[in-house]
Amino acid sequence: MKLGYHTGYWSAGPPAGVTEAIAMCETLGFDSIWTAEAYGSDCLTPLAWWGASTSTVKLGTNILQLSARTPAATAMAAMTLDHLSNGRFVLGIGASGPQVVEGWYGQAYPKPLARTREYVEVIRAILKRDVPVTHEGEFFPLPYPGGTGLGKPLKSTVHPLREEIPILLGAEGPKNVALTAEIADGWLPMFFSPKSDAFYREALAEGFARPGARRTLDDFEVPAFVAVIPHDDVEEAADFMRPSLALYIGGMGAKTMNFHAQLFSRMGYEAEVEKIQELYLDGHKDEAIAAVPTSLVEDVALVGSPAKIKDELQLWESTVLTTLLIQSAPQMLPTIADLLG
């Protein structure tokens, strides 16, 4: 299994030590580095800035928010970064959720799967660059119907370095995962757990079986962020993860529509999810954090002693994952790479 590095979300500013960590990743032979965005820093600017000091790692977005840019703008950025990196760019995109899409980007959220399908179709048409681009669709028609009536089909002035820039989709629910297998070159899962492997294999198989599917499981990339926290005390190791898990389960999205909460409910934590949500939404964040079970943390992360992590890694290696994306301080990367190597 390959190793990648996820730079994570920014808080008040850039993540501390990220430049050193990326340099260390190249030295250690990591396969890729990835950037993220939600409603703060964007994912393209840091990737170009940090990626300029690299020469071997792939440079990926995990994930670029679909509603933040038109498909043409995303295709332009992909072609640009692919040229600048000499063919190392990987485009990871996702539909996000209604809280961010409607509250931050001011776009309508309904029909995310149909929007994703059209978005990818337009990007691929632009990258192919064989004819001026037209697209008849509900969400991204080209040229724009109405307006001045002066719009015309155009072809990129830039020749793409590669016509087939890899496109990976972020997806959590089974329908979205099946769509990903059908139209994308890879899947970027969130909160993946080995115990959910069979569930996701079934969803992926449905997509691979559809007419026109691009890939099979054998040539399909599945990089997943997995926290790796070596520590002799499992409870203390889990404490590092509880705040972020409580945030995603309890505070991301509404109680009636939280895809992360639904994911953990499918894993068998319905009662715990309900309790965490109630506490978090009522303003009791500390109690919500404390309510995250250690077993839940262990389902989605590698925490505990080095021996425990090495033992559990065998289970992760038997899943559909092709790359483990980790996030760590630079000084810990050699230790983690040794554990996972």
PDB file of C-alpha atoms in Angstrom, residues 73-326:
ATOM      1  CA  ALA A  73     -12.455  27.062 -14.212  1.00  0.00           C
ATOM      2  CA  THR A  74     -11.551  23.729 -12.634  1.00  0.00           C
ATOM      3  CA  ALA A  75     -10.364  22.325 -15.978  1.00  0.00           C
ATOM      4  CA  MET A  76      -8.196  25.428 -16.497  1.00  0.00           C
ATOM      5  CA  ALA A  77      -6.625  25.012 -13.048  1.00  0.00           C
ATOM      6  CA  ALA A  78      -6.057  21.290 -13.670  1.00  0.00           C
ATOM      7  CA  MET A  79      -4.310  21.917 -16.998  1.00  0.00           C
ATOM      8  CA  THR A  80      -2.211  24.693 -15.485  1.00  0.00           C
ATOM      9  CA  LEU A  81      -1.052  22.674 -12.480  1.00  0.00           C
ATOM     10  CA  ASP A  82      -0.432  19.620 -14.614  1.00  0.00           C
ATOM     11  CA  HIS A  83       1.920  21.620 -16.845  1.00  0.00           C
ATOM     12  CA  LEU A  84       3.682  23.257 -13.894  1.00  0.00           C
ATOM     13  CA  SER A  85       4.181  19.914 -12.128  1.00  0.00           C
ATOM     14  CA  ASN A  86       5.198  18.028 -15.287  1.00  0.00           C
ATOM     15  CA  GLY A  87       2.216  15.692 -15.181  1.00  0.00           C
ATOM     16  CA  ARG A  88       1.931  15.070 -11.444  1.00  0.00           C
ATOM     17  CA  PHE A  89      -1.465  16.666 -10.784  1.00  0.00           C
ATOM     18  CA  VAL A  90      -4.444  14.643  -9.536  1.00  0.00           C
ATOM     19  CA  LEU A  91      -7.872  16.297  -9.492  1.00  0.00           C
ATOM     20  CA  GLY A  92      -9.970  15.272  -6.519  1.00  0.00           C
ATOM     21  CA  ILE A  93     -13.413  16.889  -6.413  1.00  0.00           C
ATOM     22  CA  GLY A  94     -16.538  16.518  -4.303  1.00  0.00           C
ATOM     23  CA  ALA A  95     -20.039  17.885  -3.883  1.00  0.00           C
ATOM     24  CA  SER A  96     -19.667  18.696  -0.149  1.00  0.00           C
ATOM     25  CA  GLY A  97     -22.924  19.230   1.790  1.00  0.00           C
ATOM     26  CA  PRO A  98     -25.776  21.750   1.858  1.00  0.00           C
ATOM     27  CA  GLN A  99     -24.368  23.678   4.815  1.00  0.00           C
ATOM     28  CA  VAL A 100     -21.276  24.690   2.846  1.00  0.00           C
ATOM     29  CA  VAL A 101     -22.722  24.680  -0.674  1.00  0.00           C
ATOM     30  CA  GLU A 102     -25.717  26.891   0.114  1.00  0.00           C
ATOM     31  CA  GLY A 103     -24.372  28.753   3.135  1.00  0.00           C
ATOM     32  CA  TRP A 104     -20.916  29.630   1.799  1.00  0.00           C
ATOM     33  CA  TYR A 105     -20.900  29.275  -1.982  1.00  0.00           C
ATOM     34  CA  GLY A 106     -24.472  30.425  -2.495  1.00  0.00           C
ATOM     35  CA  GLN A 107     -25.288  27.526  -4.793  1.00  0.00           C
ATOM     36  CA  ALA A 108     -28.229  25.132  -4.763  1.00  0.00           C
ATOM     37  CA  TYR A 109     -27.407  21.713  -3.304  1.00  0.00           C
ATOM     38  CA  PRO A 110     -30.175  19.372  -4.614  1.00  0.00           C
ATOM     39  CA  LYS A 111     -29.263  16.653  -7.126  1.00  0.00           C
ATOM     40  CA  PRO A 112     -25.564  16.438  -6.183  1.00  0.00           C
ATOM     41  CA  LEU A 113     -25.016  13.215  -8.139  1.00  0.00           C
ATOM     42  CA  ALA A 114     -26.437  14.639 -11.365  1.00  0.00           C
ATOM     43  CA  ARG A 115     -24.395  17.813 -10.906  1.00  0.00           C
ATOM     44  CA  THR A 116     -21.239  15.787 -10.314  1.00  0.00           C
ATOM     45  CA  ARG A 117     -21.807  13.725 -13.455  1.00  0.00           C
ATOM     46  CA  GLU A 118     -22.213  16.859 -15.605  1.00  0.00           C
ATOM     47  CA  TYR A 119     -19.249  18.571 -13.947  1.00  0.00           C
ATOM     48  CA  VAL A 120     -16.935  15.691 -14.816  1.00  0.00           C
ATOM     49  CA  GLU A 121     -18.312  15.466 -18.370  1.00  0.00           C
ATOM     50  CA  VAL A 122     -17.501  19.127 -19.048  1.00  0.00           C
ATOM     51  CA  ILE A 123     -13.994  18.852 -17.560  1.00  0.00           C
ATOM     52  CA  ARG A 124     -13.199  15.799 -19.671  1.00  0.00           C
ATOM     53  CA  ALA A 125     -14.502  17.506 -22.823  1.00  0.00           C
ATOM     54  CA  ILE A 126     -12.257  20.513 -22.165  1.00  0.00           C
ATOM     55  CA  LEU A 127      -9.198  18.363 -21.471  1.00  0.00           C
ATOM     56  CA  LYS A 128      -9.739  16.338 -24.626  1.00  0.00           C
ATOM     57  CA  ARG A 129      -9.514  19.534 -26.679  1.00  0.00           C
ATOM     58  CA  ASP A 130     -10.634  17.967 -29.957  1.00  0.00           C
ATOM     59  CA  VAL A 131     -13.541  20.319 -30.721  1.00  0.00           C
ATOM     60  CA  PRO A 132     -14.995  23.541 -29.258  1.00  0.00           C
ATOM     61  CA  VAL A 133     -16.885  22.535 -26.135  1.00  0.00           C
ATOM     62  CA  THR A 134     -20.654  22.348 -26.050  1.00  0.00           C
ATOM     63  CA  HIS A 135     -22.710  20.701 -23.363  1.00  0.00           C
ATOM     64  CA  GLU A 136     -26.438  20.243 -23.018  1.00  0.00           C
ATOM     65  CA  GLY A 137     -27.282  19.773 -19.377  1.00  0.00           C
ATOM     66  CA  GLU A 138     -29.429  20.917 -16.509  1.00  0.00           C
ATOM     67  CA  PHE A 139     -26.597  22.448 -14.501  1.00  0.00           C
ATOM     68  CA  PHE A 140     -23.677  23.410 -16.753  1.00  0.00           C
ATOM     69  CA  PRO A 141     -24.945  24.133 -20.273  1.00  0.00           C
ATOM     70  CA  LEU A 142     -22.354  25.476 -22.704  1.00  0.00           C
ATOM     71  CA  PRO A 143     -22.709  27.967 -24.281  1.00  0.00           C
ATOM     72  CA  TYR A 144     -24.966  29.607 -21.699  1.00  0.00           C
ATOM     73  CA  PRO A 145     -28.564  29.701 -22.966  1.00  0.00           C
ATOM     74  CA  GLY A 146     -30.044  33.179 -22.898  1.00  0.00           C
ATOM     75  CA  GLY A 147     -28.006  36.117 -21.737  1.00  0.00           C
ATOM     76  CA  THR A 148     -26.736  38.231 -24.633  1.00  0.00           C
ATOM     77  CA  GLY A 149     -26.958  35.342 -27.055  1.00  0.00           C
ATOM     78  CA  LEU A 150     -23.359  36.029 -28.077  1.00  0.00           C
ATOM     79  CA  GLY A 151     -21.755  33.076 -26.324  1.00  0.00           C
ATOM     80  CA  LYS A 152     -20.116  30.557 -28.627  1.00  0.00           C
ATOM     81  CA  PRO A 153     -18.390  27.199 -28.202  1.00  0.00           C
ATOM     82  CA  LEU A 154     -14.706  27.601 -27.360  1.00  0.00           C
ATOM     83  CA  LYS A 155     -11.651  25.391 -27.201  1.00  0.00           C
ATOM     84  CA  SER A 156      -8.895  25.883 -24.636  1.00  0.00           C
ATOM     85  CA  THR A 157      -6.004  27.997 -25.877  1.00  0.00           C
ATOM     86  CA  VAL A 158      -3.728  25.824 -23.735  1.00  0.00           C
ATOM     87  CA  HIS A 159      -2.907  22.343 -24.963  1.00  0.00           C
ATOM     88  CA  PRO A 160      -3.204  19.990 -21.992  1.00  0.00           C
ATOM     89  CA  LEU A 161      -0.023  18.158 -21.070  1.00  0.00           C
ATOM     90  CA  ARG A 162      -2.199  15.066 -20.570  1.00  0.00           C
ATOM     91  CA  GLU A 163      -5.656  14.495 -21.992  1.00  0.00           C
ATOM     92  CA  GLU A 164      -6.348  12.083 -19.153  1.00  0.00           C
ATOM     93  CA  ILE A 165      -5.647  13.934 -15.903  1.00  0.00           C
ATOM     94  CA  PRO A 166      -6.860  11.547 -13.171  1.00  0.00           C
ATOM     95  CA  ILE A 167     -10.179  12.593 -11.652  1.00  0.00           C
ATOM     96  CA  LEU A 168     -11.034  11.210  -8.215  1.00  0.00           C
ATOM     97  CA  LEU A 169     -14.327  11.838  -6.427  1.00  0.00           C
ATOM     98  CA  GLY A 170     -15.013  12.278  -2.744  1.00  0.00           C
ATOM     99  CA  ALA A 171     -18.047  10.194  -1.789  1.00  0.00           C
ATOM    100  CA  GLU A 172     -19.605   8.685   1.339  1.00  0.00           C
ATOM    101  CA  GLY A 173     -23.048   7.295   0.516  1.00  0.00           C
ATOM    102  CA  PRO A 174     -23.517   4.115  -1.569  1.00  0.00           C
ATOM    103  CA  LYS A 175     -25.133   5.880  -4.553  1.00  0.00           C
ATOM    104  CA  ASN A 176     -22.317   8.409  -4.742  1.00  0.00           C
ATOM    105  CA  VAL A 177     -19.688   5.682  -4.384  1.00  0.00           C
ATOM    106  CA  ALA A 178     -21.306   3.741  -7.252  1.00  0.00           C
ATOM    107  CA  LEU A 179     -21.294   6.894  -9.407  1.00  0.00           C
ATOM    108  CA  THR A 180     -17.623   7.357  -8.576  1.00  0.00           C
ATOM    109  CA  ALA A 181     -16.782   3.848  -9.766  1.00  0.00           C
ATOM    110  CA  GLU A 182     -18.682   4.511 -12.982  1.00  0.00           C
ATOM    111  CA  ILE A 183     -17.242   7.875 -14.051  1.00  0.00           C
ATOM    112  CA  ALA A 184     -14.018   8.498 -12.115  1.00  0.00           C
ATOM    113  CA  ASP A 185     -10.462   7.178 -11.944  1.00  0.00           C
ATOM    114  CA  GLY A 186     -10.525   6.804  -8.187  1.00  0.00           C
ATOM    115  CA  TRP A 187     -12.401   7.336  -4.955  1.00  0.00           C
ATOM    116  CA  LEU A 188     -11.496   9.554  -1.997  1.00  0.00           C
ATOM    117  CA  PRO A 189     -13.341   8.060   0.989  1.00  0.00           C
ATOM    118  CA  MET A 190     -13.754   9.856   4.284  1.00  0.00           C
ATOM    119  CA  PHE A 191     -13.724   8.005   7.602  1.00  0.00           C
ATOM    120  CA  PHE A 192     -13.064   4.694   5.914  1.00  0.00           C
ATOM    121  CA  SER A 193     -13.166   1.652   8.169  1.00  0.00           C
ATOM    122  CA  PRO A 194     -12.080  -1.894   7.337  1.00  0.00           C
ATOM    123  CA  LYS A 195     -15.369  -3.099   8.837  1.00  0.00           C
ATOM    124  CA  SER A 196     -17.170  -1.231   5.987  1.00  0.00           C
ATOM    125  CA  ASP A 197     -15.042  -2.751   3.235  1.00  0.00           C
ATOM    126  CA  ALA A 198     -17.680  -5.230   2.037  1.00  0.00           C
ATOM    127  CA  PHE A 199     -20.331  -2.489   1.982  1.00  0.00           C
ATOM    128  CA  TYR A 200     -18.152  -0.277  -0.198  1.00  0.00           C
ATOM    129  CA  ARG A 201     -17.004  -3.119  -2.451  1.00  0.00           C
ATOM    130  CA  GLU A 202     -20.655  -3.780  -3.264  1.00  0.00           C
ATOM    131  CA  ALA A 203     -21.297  -0.107  -4.092  1.00  0.00           C
ATOM    132  CA  LEU A 204     -18.152   0.067  -6.215  1.00  0.00           C
ATOM    133  CA  ALA A 205     -19.043  -3.158  -8.040  1.00  0.00           C
ATOM    134  CA  GLU A 206     -22.401  -1.665  -8.999  1.00  0.00           C
ATOM    135  CA  GLY A 207     -20.662   1.299 -10.600  1.00  0.00           C
ATOM    136  CA  PHE A 208     -18.004  -0.771 -12.371  1.00  0.00           C
ATOM    137  CA  ALA A 209     -20.786  -2.914 -13.903  1.00  0.00           C
ATOM    138  CA  ARG A 210     -22.542   0.044 -15.535  1.00  0.00           C
ATOM    139  CA  PRO A 211     -22.223   0.531 -19.313  1.00  0.00           C
ATOM    140  CA  GLY A 212     -19.346   2.834 -20.175  1.00  0.00           C
ATOM    141  CA  ALA A 213     -17.577   2.531 -16.801  1.00  0.00           C
ATOM    142  CA  ARG A 214     -13.995   3.743 -17.155  1.00  0.00           C
ATOM    143  CA  ARG A 215     -12.209   1.426 -14.745  1.00  0.00           C
ATOM    144  CA  THR A 216     -12.250  -1.831 -12.852  1.00  0.00           C
ATOM    145  CA  LEU A 217     -11.202  -2.346  -9.266  1.00  0.00           C
ATOM    146  CA  ASP A 218      -7.785  -3.479 -10.524  1.00  0.00           C
ATOM    147  CA  ASP A 219      -6.848  -0.041 -11.932  1.00  0.00           C
ATOM    148  CA  PHE A 220      -8.919   2.164  -9.615  1.00  0.00           C
ATOM    149  CA  GLU A 221      -7.174   4.353  -7.035  1.00  0.00           C
ATOM    150  CA  VAL A 222      -8.545   4.606  -3.483  1.00  0.00           C
ATOM    151  CA  PRO A 223      -6.469   6.973  -1.311  1.00  0.00           C
ATOM    152  CA  ALA A 224      -7.964   7.497   2.151  1.00  0.00           C
ATOM    153  CA  PHE A 225      -6.960   9.763   5.008  1.00  0.00           C
ATOM    154  CA  VAL A 226      -6.177   7.587   8.017  1.00  0.00           C
ATOM    155  CA  ALA A 227      -4.945   9.093  11.262  1.00  0.00           C
ATOM    156  CA  VAL A 228      -1.904   7.258  12.639  1.00  0.00           C
ATOM    157  CA  ILE A 229      -1.141   8.040  16.296  1.00  0.00           C
ATOM    158  CA  PRO A 230       1.560   5.895  17.900  1.00  0.00           C
ATOM    159  CA  HIS A 231       1.144   6.013  21.675  1.00  0.00           C
ATOM    160  CA  ASP A 232       1.445   3.362  24.373  1.00  0.00           C
ATOM    161  CA  ASP A 233      -1.838   4.494  25.939  1.00  0.00           C
ATOM    162  CA  VAL A 234      -4.717   3.803  23.538  1.00  0.00           C
ATOM    163  CA  GLU A 235      -7.123   6.092  25.389  1.00  0.00           C
ATOM    164  CA  GLU A 236      -4.715   9.007  25.233  1.00  0.00           C
ATOM    165  CA  ALA A 237      -4.078   8.320  21.558  1.00  0.00           C
ATOM    166  CA  ALA A 238      -7.834   8.294  20.920  1.00  0.00           C
ATOM    167  CA  ASP A 239      -8.156  11.625  22.732  1.00  0.00           C
ATOM    168  CA  PHE A 240      -6.300  13.271  19.847  1.00  0.00           C
ATOM    169  CA  MET A 241      -9.081  12.164  17.480  1.00  0.00           C
ATOM    170  CA  ARG A 242     -12.194  12.701  19.591  1.00  0.00           C
ATOM    171  CA  PRO A 243     -12.553  16.487  19.004  1.00  0.00           C
ATOM    172  CA  SER A 244     -12.533  16.257  15.204  1.00  0.00           C
ATOM    173  CA  LEU A 245     -14.830  13.228  15.178  1.00  0.00           C
ATOM    174  CA  ALA A 246     -17.289  14.977  17.486  1.00  0.00           C
ATOM    175  CA  LEU A 247     -17.243  17.988  15.171  1.00  0.00           C
ATOM    176  CA  TYR A 248     -18.006  15.962  12.072  1.00  0.00           C
ATOM    177  CA  ILE A 249     -20.625  13.774  13.740  1.00  0.00           C
ATOM    178  CA  GLY A 250     -22.278  16.512  15.757  1.00  0.00           C
ATOM    179  CA  GLY A 251     -21.598  19.825  14.086  1.00  0.00           C
ATOM    180  CA  MET A 252     -21.146  19.323  10.355  1.00  0.00           C
ATOM    181  CA  GLY A 253     -24.464  19.746   8.615  1.00  0.00           C
ATOM    182  CA  ALA A 254     -27.908  19.705  10.164  1.00  0.00           C
ATOM    183  CA  LYS A 255     -29.279  16.994  12.437  1.00  0.00           C
ATOM    184  CA  THR A 256     -31.594  15.921   9.612  1.00  0.00           C
ATOM    185  CA  MET A 257     -28.810  15.840   6.979  1.00  0.00           C
ATOM    186  CA  ASN A 258     -25.309  14.983   8.148  1.00  0.00           C
ATOM    187  CA  PHE A 259     -23.580  12.502   5.839  1.00  0.00           C
ATOM    188  CA  HIS A 260     -20.787  11.859   8.340  1.00  0.00           C
ATOM    189  CA  ALA A 261     -23.263  10.989  11.067  1.00  0.00           C
ATOM    190  CA  GLN A 262     -25.067   8.659   8.668  1.00  0.00           C
ATOM    191  CA  LEU A 263     -21.771   6.934   7.871  1.00  0.00           C
ATOM    192  CA  PHE A 264     -21.042   6.182  11.523  1.00  0.00           C
ATOM    193  CA  SER A 265     -24.638   5.074  12.079  1.00  0.00           C
ATOM    194  CA  ARG A 266     -24.191   2.536   9.276  1.00  0.00           C
ATOM    195  CA  MET A 267     -21.148   1.255  11.147  1.00  0.00           C
ATOM    196  CA  GLY A 268     -23.352   0.421  14.140  1.00  0.00           C
ATOM    197  CA  TYR A 269     -23.036   3.550  16.264  1.00  0.00           C
ATOM    198  CA  GLU A 270     -26.596   4.861  15.940  1.00  0.00           C
ATOM    199  CA  ALA A 271     -27.091   5.482  19.658  1.00  0.00           C
ATOM    200  CA  GLU A 272     -23.675   7.074  20.095  1.00  0.00           C
ATOM    201  CA  VAL A 273     -24.199   9.310  17.047  1.00  0.00           C
ATOM    202  CA  GLU A 274     -27.542  10.516  18.371  1.00  0.00           C
ATOM    203  CA  LYS A 275     -26.017  11.341  21.754  1.00  0.00           C
ATOM    204  CA  ILE A 276     -23.024  13.159  20.232  1.00  0.00           C
ATOM    205  CA  GLN A 277     -25.296  15.182  17.948  1.00  0.00           C
ATOM    206  CA  GLU A 278     -27.619  16.206  20.754  1.00  0.00           C
ATOM    207  CA  LEU A 279     -24.768  17.308  22.988  1.00  0.00           C
ATOM    208  CA  TYR A 280     -22.927  19.147  20.225  1.00  0.00           C
ATOM    209  CA  LEU A 281     -25.947  20.972  18.844  1.00  0.00           C
ATOM    210  CA  ASP A 282     -27.008  21.969  22.371  1.00  0.00           C
ATOM    211  CA  GLY A 283     -23.632  23.641  22.867  1.00  0.00           C
ATOM    212  CA  HIS A 284     -22.092  20.968  25.122  1.00  0.00           C
ATOM    213  CA  LYS A 285     -19.014  20.378  22.986  1.00  0.00           C
ATOM    214  CA  ASP A 286     -16.789  18.989  25.735  1.00  0.00           C
ATOM    215  CA  GLU A 287     -19.412  16.404  26.634  1.00  0.00           C
ATOM    216  CA  ALA A 288     -19.876  15.551  22.958  1.00  0.00           C
ATOM    217  CA  ILE A 289     -16.133  14.974  22.595  1.00  0.00           C
ATOM    218  CA  ALA A 290     -16.078  12.748  25.665  1.00  0.00           C
ATOM    219  CA  ALA A 291     -18.993  10.747  24.228  1.00  0.00           C
ATOM    220  CA  VAL A 292     -16.962   9.562  21.220  1.00  0.00           C
ATOM    221  CA  PRO A 293     -16.196   5.886  21.990  1.00  0.00           C
ATOM    222  CA  THR A 294     -12.642   4.632  21.732  1.00  0.00           C
ATOM    223  CA  SER A 295     -13.893   1.748  19.599  1.00  0.00           C
ATOM    224  CA  LEU A 296     -15.241   4.247  17.050  1.00  0.00           C
ATOM    225  CA  VAL A 297     -11.843   5.947  16.897  1.00  0.00           C
ATOM    226  CA  GLU A 298     -10.139   2.578  16.427  1.00  0.00           C
ATOM    227  CA  ASP A 299     -12.507   1.743  13.565  1.00  0.00           C
ATOM    228  CA  VAL A 300     -11.310   4.698  11.452  1.00  0.00           C
ATOM    229  CA  ALA A 301      -7.754   5.311  12.718  1.00  0.00           C
ATOM    230  CA  LEU A 302      -4.587   3.481  13.667  1.00  0.00           C
ATOM    231  CA  VAL A 303      -3.964   4.371  17.293  1.00  0.00           C
ATOM    232  CA  GLY A 304      -1.972   2.772  20.086  1.00  0.00           C
ATOM    233  CA  SER A 305       1.389   1.097  20.483  1.00  0.00           C
ATOM    234  CA  PRO A 306       3.579   0.415  17.444  1.00  0.00           C
ATOM    235  CA  ALA A 307       2.931  -3.304  17.852  1.00  0.00           C
ATOM    236  CA  LYS A 308      -0.844  -2.738  17.876  1.00  0.00           C
ATOM    237  CA  ILE A 309      -0.660  -0.508  14.792  1.00  0.00           C
ATOM    238  CA  LYS A 310       1.462  -3.027  12.884  1.00  0.00           C
ATOM    239  CA  ASP A 311      -0.964  -5.800  13.768  1.00  0.00           C
ATOM    240  CA  GLU A 312      -4.050  -3.815  12.721  1.00  0.00           C
ATOM    241  CA  LEU A 313      -2.403  -2.609   9.517  1.00  0.00           C
ATOM    242  CA  GLN A 314      -2.820  -6.088   8.036  1.00  0.00           C
ATOM    243  CA  LEU A 315      -6.589  -5.617   8.143  1.00  0.00           C
ATOM    244  CA  TRP A 316      -6.352  -2.256   6.351  1.00  0.00           C
ATOM    245  CA  GLU A 317      -4.123  -3.779   3.684  1.00  0.00           C
ATOM    246  CA  SER A 318      -6.847  -6.316   2.864  1.00  0.00           C
ATOM    247  CA  THR A 319      -9.343  -3.579   1.926  1.00  0.00           C
ATOM    248  CA  VAL A 320      -9.976  -1.680  -1.324  1.00  0.00           C
ATOM    249  CA  LEU A 321      -7.616   1.094  -0.224  1.00  0.00           C
ATOM    250  CA  THR A 322      -4.553   1.681  -2.398  1.00  0.00           C
ATOM    251  CA  THR A 323      -2.974   4.576  -0.455  1.00  0.00           C
ATOM    252  CA  LEU A 324      -2.939   5.638   3.180  1.00  0.00           C
ATOM    253  CA  LEU A 325      -2.942   9.417   3.522  1.00  0.00           C
ATOM    254  CA  ILE A 326      -1.430  10.502   6.806  1.00  0.00           C
TER     255      ILE A 326
END
